[in-house]
JSON list of C-alpha atoms in Angstrom, two decimals:
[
{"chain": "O", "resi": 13, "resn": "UNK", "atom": "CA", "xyz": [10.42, 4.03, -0.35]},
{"chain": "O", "resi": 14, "resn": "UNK", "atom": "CA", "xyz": [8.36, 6.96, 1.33]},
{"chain": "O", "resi": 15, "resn": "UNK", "atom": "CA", "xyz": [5.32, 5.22, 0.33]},
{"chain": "O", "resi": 16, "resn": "UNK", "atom": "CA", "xyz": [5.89, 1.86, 1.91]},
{"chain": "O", "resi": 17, "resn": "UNK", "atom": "CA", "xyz": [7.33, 4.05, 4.91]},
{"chain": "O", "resi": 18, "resn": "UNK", "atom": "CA", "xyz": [3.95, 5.56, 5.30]},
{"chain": "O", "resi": 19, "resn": "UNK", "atom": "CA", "xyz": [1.44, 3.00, 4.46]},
{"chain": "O", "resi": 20, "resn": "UNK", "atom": "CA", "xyz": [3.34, 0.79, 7.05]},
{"chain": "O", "resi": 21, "resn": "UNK", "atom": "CA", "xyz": [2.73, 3.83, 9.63]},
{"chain": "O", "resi": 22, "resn": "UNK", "atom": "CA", "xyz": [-0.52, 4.02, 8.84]},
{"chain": "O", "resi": 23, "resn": "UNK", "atom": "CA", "xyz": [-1.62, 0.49, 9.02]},
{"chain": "O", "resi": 24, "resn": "UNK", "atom": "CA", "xyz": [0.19, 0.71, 12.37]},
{"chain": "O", "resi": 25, "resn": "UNK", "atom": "CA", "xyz": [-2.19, 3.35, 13.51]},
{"chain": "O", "resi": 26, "resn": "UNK", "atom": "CA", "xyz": [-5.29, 1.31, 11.64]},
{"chain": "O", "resi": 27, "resn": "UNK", "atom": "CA", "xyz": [-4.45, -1.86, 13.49]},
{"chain": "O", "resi": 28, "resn": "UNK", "atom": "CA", "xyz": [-4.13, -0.17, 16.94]},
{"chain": "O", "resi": 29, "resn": "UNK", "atom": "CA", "xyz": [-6.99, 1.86, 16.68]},
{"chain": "O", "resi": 30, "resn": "UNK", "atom": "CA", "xyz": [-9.02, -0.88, 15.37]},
{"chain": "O", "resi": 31, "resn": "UNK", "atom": "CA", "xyz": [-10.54, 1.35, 12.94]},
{"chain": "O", "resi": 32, "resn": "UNK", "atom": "CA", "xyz": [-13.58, 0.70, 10.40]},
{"chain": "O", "resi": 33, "resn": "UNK", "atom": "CA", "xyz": [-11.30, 1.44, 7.74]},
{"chain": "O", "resi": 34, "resn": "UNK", "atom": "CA", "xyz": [-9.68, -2.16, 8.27]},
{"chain": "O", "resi": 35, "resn": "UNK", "atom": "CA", "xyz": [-12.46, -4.62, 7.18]},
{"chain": "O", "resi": 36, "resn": "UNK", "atom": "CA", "xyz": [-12.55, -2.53, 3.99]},
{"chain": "O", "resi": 37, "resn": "UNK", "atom": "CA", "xyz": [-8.60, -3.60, 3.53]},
{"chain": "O", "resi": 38, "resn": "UNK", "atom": "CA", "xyz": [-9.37, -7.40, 4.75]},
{"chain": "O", "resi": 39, "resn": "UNK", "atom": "CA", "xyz": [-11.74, -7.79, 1.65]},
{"chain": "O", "resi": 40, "resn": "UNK", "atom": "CA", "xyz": [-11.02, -9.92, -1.78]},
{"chain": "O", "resi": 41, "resn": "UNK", "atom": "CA", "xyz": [-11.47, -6.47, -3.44]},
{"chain": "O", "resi": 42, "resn": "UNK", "atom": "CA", "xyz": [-8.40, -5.36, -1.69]},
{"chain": "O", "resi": 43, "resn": "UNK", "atom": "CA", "xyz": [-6.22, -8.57, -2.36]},
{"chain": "O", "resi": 44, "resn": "UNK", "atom": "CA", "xyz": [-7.47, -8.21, -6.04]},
{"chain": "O", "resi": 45, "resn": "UNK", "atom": "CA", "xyz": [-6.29, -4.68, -5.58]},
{"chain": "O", "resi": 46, "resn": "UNK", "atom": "CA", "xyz": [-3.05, -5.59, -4.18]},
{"chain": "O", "resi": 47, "resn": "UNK", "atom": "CA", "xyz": [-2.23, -8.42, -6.54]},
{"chain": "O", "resi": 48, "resn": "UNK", "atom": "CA", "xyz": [-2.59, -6.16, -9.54]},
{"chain": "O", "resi": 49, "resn": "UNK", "atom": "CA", "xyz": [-0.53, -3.10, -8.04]},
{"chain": "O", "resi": 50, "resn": "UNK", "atom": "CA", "xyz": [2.17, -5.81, -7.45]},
{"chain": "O", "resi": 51, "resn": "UNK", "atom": "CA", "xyz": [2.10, -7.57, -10.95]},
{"chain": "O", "resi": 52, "resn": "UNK", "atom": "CA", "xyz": [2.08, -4.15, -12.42]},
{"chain": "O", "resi": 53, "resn": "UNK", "atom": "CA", "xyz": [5.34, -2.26, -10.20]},
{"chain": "O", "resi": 54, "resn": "UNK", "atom": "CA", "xyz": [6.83, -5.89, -10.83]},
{"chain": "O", "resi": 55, "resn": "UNK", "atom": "CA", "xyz": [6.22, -5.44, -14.64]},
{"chain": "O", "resi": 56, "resn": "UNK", "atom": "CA", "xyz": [7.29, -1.82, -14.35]},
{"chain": "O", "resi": 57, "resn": "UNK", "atom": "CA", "xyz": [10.65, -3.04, -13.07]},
{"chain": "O", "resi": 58, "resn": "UNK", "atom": "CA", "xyz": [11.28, -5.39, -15.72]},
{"chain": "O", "resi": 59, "resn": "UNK", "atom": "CA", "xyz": [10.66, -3.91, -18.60]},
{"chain": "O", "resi": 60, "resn": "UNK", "atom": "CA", "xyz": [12.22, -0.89, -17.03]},
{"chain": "O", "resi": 61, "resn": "UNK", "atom": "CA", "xyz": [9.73, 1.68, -17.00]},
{"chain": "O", "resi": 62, "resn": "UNK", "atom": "CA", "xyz": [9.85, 3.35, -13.94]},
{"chain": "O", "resi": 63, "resn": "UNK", "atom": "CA", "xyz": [12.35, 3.90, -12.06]},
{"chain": "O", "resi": 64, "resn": "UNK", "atom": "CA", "xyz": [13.63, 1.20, -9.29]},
{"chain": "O", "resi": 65, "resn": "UNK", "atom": "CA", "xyz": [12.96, 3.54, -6.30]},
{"chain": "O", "resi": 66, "resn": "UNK", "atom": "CA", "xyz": [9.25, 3.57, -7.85]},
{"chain": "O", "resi": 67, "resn": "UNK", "atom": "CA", "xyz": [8.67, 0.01, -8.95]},
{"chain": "O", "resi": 68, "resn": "UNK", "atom": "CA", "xyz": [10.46, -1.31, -5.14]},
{"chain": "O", "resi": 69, "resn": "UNK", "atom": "CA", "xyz": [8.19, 1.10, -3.30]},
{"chain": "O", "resi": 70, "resn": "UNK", "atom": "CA", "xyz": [5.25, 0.32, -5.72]},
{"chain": "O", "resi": 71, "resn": "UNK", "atom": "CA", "xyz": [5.99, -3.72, -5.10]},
{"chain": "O", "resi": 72, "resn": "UNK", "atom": "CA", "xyz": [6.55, -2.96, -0.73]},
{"chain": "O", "resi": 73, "resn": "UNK", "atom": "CA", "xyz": [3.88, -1.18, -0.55]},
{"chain": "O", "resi": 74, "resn": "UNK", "atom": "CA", "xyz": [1.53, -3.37, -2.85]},
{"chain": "O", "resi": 75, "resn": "UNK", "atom": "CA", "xyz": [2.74, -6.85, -1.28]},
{"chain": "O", "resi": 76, "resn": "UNK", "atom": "CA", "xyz": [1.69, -5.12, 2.38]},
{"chain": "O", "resi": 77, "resn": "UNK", "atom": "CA", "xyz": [-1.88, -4.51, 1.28]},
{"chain": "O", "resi": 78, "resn": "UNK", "atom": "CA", "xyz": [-2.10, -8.33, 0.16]},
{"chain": "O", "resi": 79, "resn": "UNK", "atom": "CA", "xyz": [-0.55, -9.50, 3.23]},
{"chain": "O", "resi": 80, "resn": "UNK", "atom": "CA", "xyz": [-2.56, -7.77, 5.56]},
{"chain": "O", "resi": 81, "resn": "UNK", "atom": "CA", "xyz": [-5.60, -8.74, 3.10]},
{"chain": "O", "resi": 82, "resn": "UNK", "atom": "CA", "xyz": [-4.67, -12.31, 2.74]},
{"chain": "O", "resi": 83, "resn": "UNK", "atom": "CA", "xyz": [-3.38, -12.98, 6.20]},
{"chain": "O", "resi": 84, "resn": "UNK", "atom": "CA", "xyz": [-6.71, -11.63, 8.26]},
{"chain": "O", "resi": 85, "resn": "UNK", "atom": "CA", "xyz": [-8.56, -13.97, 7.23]},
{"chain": "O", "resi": 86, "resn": "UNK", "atom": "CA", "xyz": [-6.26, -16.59, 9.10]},
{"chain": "O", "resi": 87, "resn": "UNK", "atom": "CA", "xyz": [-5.62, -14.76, 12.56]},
{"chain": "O", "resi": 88, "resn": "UNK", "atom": "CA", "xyz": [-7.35, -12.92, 14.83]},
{"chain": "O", "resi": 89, "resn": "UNK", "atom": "CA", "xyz": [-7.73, -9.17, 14.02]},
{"chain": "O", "resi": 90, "resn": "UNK", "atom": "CA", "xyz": [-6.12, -8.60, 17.10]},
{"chain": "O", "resi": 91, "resn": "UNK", "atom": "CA", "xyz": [-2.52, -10.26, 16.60]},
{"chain": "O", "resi": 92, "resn": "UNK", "atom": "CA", "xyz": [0.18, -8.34, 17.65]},
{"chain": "O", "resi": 93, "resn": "UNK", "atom": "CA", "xyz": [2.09, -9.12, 13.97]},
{"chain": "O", "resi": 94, "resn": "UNK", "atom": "CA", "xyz": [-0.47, -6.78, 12.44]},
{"chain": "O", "resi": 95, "resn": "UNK", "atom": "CA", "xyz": [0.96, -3.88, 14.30]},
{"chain": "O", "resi": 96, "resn": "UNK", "atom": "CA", "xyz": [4.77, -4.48, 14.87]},
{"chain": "O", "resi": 97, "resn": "UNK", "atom": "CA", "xyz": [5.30, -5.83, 11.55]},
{"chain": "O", "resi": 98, "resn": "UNK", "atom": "CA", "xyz": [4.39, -2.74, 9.75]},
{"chain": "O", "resi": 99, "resn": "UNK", "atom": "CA", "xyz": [6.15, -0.30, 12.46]},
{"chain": "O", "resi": 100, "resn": "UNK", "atom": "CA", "xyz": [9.23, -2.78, 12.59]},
{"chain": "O", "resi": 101, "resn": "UNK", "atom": "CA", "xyz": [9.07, -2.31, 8.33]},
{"chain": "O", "resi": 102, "resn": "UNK", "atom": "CA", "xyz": [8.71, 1.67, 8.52]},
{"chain": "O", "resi": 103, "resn": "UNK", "atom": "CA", "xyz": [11.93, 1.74, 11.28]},
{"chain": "O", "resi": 104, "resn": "UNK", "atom": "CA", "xyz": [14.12, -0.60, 9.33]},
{"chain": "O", "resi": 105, "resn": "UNK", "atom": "CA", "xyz": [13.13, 1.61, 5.70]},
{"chain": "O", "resi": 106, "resn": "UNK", "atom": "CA", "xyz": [13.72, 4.57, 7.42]},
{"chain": "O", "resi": 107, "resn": "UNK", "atom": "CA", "xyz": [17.21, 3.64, 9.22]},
{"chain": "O", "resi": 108, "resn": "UNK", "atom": "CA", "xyz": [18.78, 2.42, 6.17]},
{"chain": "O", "resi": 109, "resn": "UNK", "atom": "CA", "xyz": [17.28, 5.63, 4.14]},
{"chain": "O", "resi": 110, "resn": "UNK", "atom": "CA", "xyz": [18.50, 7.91, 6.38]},
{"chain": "O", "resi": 111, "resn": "UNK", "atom": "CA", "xyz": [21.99, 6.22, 7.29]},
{"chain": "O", "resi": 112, "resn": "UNK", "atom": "CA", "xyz": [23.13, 4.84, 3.93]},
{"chain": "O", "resi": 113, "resn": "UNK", "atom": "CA", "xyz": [20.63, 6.05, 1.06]},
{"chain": "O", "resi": 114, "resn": "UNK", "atom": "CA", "xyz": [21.41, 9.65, 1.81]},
{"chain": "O", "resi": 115, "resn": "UNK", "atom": "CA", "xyz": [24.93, 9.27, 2.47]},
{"chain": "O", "resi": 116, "resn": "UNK", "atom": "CA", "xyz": [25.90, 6.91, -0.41]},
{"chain": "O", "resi": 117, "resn": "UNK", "atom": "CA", "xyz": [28.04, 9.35, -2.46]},
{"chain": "O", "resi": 118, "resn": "UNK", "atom": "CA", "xyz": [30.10, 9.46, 0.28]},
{"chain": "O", "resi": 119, "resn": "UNK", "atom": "CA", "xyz": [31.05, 6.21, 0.59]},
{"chain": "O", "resi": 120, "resn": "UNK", "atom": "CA", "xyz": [34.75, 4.96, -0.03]},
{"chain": "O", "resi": 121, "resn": "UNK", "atom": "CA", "xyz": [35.78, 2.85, -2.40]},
{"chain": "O", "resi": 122, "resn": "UNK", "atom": "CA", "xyz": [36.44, -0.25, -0.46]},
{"chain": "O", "resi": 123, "resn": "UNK", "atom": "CA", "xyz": [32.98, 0.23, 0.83]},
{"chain": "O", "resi": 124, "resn": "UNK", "atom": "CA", "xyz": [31.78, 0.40, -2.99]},
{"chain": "O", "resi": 125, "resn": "UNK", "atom": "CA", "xyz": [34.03, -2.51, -4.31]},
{"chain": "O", "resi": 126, "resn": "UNK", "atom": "CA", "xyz": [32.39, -4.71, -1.53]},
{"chain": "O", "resi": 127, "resn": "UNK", "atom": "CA", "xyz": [28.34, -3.42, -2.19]},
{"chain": "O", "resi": 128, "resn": "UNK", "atom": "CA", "xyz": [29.11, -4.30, -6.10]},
{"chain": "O", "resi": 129, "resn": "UNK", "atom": "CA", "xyz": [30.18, -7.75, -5.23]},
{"chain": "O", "resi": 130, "resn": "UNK", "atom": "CA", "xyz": [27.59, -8.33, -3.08]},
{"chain": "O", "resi": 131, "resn": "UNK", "atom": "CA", "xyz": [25.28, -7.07, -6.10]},
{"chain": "O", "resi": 132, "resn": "UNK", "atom": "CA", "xyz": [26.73, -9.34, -8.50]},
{"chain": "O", "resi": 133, "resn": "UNK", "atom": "CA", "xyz": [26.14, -12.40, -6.11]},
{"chain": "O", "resi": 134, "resn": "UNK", "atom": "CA", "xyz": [23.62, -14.60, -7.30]},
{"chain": "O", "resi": 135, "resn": "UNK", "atom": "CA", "xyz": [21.87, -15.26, -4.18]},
{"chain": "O", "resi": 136, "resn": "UNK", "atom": "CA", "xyz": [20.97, -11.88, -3.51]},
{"chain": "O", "resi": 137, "resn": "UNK", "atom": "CA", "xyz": [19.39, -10.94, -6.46]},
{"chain": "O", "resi": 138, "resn": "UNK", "atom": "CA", "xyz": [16.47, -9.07, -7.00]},
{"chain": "O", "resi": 139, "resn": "UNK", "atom": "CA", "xyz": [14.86, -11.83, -8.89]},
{"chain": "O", "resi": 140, "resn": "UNK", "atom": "CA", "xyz": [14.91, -14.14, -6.41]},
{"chain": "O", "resi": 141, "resn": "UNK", "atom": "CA", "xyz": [14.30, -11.89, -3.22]},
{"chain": "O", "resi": 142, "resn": "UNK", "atom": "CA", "xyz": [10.86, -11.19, -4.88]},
{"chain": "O", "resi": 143, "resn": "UNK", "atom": "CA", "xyz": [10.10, -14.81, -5.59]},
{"chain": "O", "resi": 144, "resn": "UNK", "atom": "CA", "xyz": [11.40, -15.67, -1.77]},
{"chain": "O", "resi": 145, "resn": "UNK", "atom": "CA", "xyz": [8.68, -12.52, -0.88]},
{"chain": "O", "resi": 146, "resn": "UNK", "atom": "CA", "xyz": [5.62, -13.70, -3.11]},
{"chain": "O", "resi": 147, "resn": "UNK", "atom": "CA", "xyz": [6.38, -17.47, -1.58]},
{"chain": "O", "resi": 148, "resn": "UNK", "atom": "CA", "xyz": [6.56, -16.14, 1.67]},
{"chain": "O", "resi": 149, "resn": "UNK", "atom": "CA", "xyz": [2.81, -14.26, 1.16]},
{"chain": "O", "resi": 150, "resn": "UNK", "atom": "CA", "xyz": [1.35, -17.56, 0.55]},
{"chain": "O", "resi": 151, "resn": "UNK", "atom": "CA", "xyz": [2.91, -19.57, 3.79]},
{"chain": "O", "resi": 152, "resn": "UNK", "atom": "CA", "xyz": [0.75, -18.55, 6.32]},
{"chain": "O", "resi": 153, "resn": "UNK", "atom": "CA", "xyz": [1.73, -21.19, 8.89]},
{"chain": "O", "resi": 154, "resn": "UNK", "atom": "CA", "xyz": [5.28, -19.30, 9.12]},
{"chain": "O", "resi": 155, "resn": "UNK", "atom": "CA", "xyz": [4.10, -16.30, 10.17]},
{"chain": "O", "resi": 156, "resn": "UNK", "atom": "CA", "xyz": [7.36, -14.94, 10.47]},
{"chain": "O", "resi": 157, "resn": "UNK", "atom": "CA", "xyz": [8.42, -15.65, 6.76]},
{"chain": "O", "resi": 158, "resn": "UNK", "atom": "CA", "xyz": [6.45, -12.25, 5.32]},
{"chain": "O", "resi": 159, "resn": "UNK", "atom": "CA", "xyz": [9.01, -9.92, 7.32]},
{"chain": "O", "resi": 160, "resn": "UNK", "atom": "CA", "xyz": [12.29, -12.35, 6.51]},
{"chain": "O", "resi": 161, "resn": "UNK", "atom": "CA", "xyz": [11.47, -11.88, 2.56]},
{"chain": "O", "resi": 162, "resn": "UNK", "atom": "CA", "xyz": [10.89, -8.31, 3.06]},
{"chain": "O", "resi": 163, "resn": "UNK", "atom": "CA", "xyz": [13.71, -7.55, 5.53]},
{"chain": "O", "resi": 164, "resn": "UNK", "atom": "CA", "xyz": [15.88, -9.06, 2.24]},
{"chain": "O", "resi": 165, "resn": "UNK", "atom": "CA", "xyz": [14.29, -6.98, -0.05]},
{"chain": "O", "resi": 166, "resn": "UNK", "atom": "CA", "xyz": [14.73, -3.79, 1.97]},
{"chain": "O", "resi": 167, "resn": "UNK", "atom": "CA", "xyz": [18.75, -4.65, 2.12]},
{"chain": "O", "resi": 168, "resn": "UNK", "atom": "CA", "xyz": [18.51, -5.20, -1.39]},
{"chain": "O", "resi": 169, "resn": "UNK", "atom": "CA", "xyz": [16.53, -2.37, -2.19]},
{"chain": "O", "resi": 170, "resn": "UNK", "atom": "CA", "xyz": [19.03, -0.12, -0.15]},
{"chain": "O", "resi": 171, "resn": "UNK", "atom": "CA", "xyz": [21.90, -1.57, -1.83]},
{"chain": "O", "resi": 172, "resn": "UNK", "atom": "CA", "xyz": [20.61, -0.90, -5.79]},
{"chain": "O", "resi": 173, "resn": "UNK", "atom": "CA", "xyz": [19.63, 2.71, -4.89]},
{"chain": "O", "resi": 174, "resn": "UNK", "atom": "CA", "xyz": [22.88, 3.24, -3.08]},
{"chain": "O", "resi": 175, "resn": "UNK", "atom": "CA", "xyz": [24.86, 2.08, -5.88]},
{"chain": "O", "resi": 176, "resn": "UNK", "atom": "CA", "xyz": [22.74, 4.26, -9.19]},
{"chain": "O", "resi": 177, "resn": "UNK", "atom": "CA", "xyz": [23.38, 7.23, -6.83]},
{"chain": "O", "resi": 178, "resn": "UNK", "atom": "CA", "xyz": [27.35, 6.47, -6.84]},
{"chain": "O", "resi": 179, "resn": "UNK", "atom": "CA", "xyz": [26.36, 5.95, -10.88]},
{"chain": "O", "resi": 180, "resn": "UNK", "atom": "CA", "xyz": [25.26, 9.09, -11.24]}
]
């Protein structure tokens, strides 16, 4: 997710520097935007048309721009959450790229018999890790909901890729 990894940077470095650049991203335009780049990596996904590395970076990356659009308008442009939430995203994306991503063909197979049944268990599936994310966009009075959701859908992410590159 090199894209989520860098648009979380970068709206790091937006937020700090209080550029101009950032009332352009706290505009309906750009939650229109973001909406439709989600609804389409989502639809990607399902109907399996890009790859899941793609249509998970494509849906991080998308849901981030609608945050940030939707949540500005109820706190202050200066809130701390609008700069450690994308840094804290971009560390734990890169961590478990670096540490398990790239290293998943060499993983035993203890280690793989346990990442397949946590795949198969129903409460950590995909599905409803995106619903818990899209509900979590919309709760605004739990501001620490947004990076719960996506903290689960970067473990989830992580453990998909890991297991289509022991697949292959």
């Amino acid at each position: 997710m090199i894209g989520f990894i860098i648009c979380s940077v970068s709206l790091a470095a937006l937020v700090q520097n209080q550029n101009q650049f950032l009332s352009l991203l706290a505009t309906p335009v750009a939650l229109g935007v973001g909406l439709a780049l989600m609804a389409a990596s989502l639809l990607a996904g399902y109907f399996k048309k890009a790859p899941t590395v793609i249509w998970h970076d494509g849906f991080a990356t998308s849901g981030l721009l609608v945050w940030y659009a939707y949540w500005m308008q109820e706190f202050n442009y200066d809130a701390p959450m609008f700069f450690f939430f994308p840094l804290y995203f971009a560390l734990l994306t890169s961590i478990v790229t670096i540490t398990l991503i790239n290293k998943s063909e060499y993983f035993d197979l203890e280690s793989i018999r346990h990442l397949r049944h946590l795949e198969k268990n129903s409460y950590f599936n995909i599905g409803t890790i995106v619903v818990f994310v899209l509900i979590s966009l919309l709760i605004t009075r739990h501001y620490m909901l947004y990076p719960i959701a996506m903290t689960f859908f970067i473990i989830r992410h992580t453990m998909t890729v890991c297991l289509e590159i022991i697949d292959s």
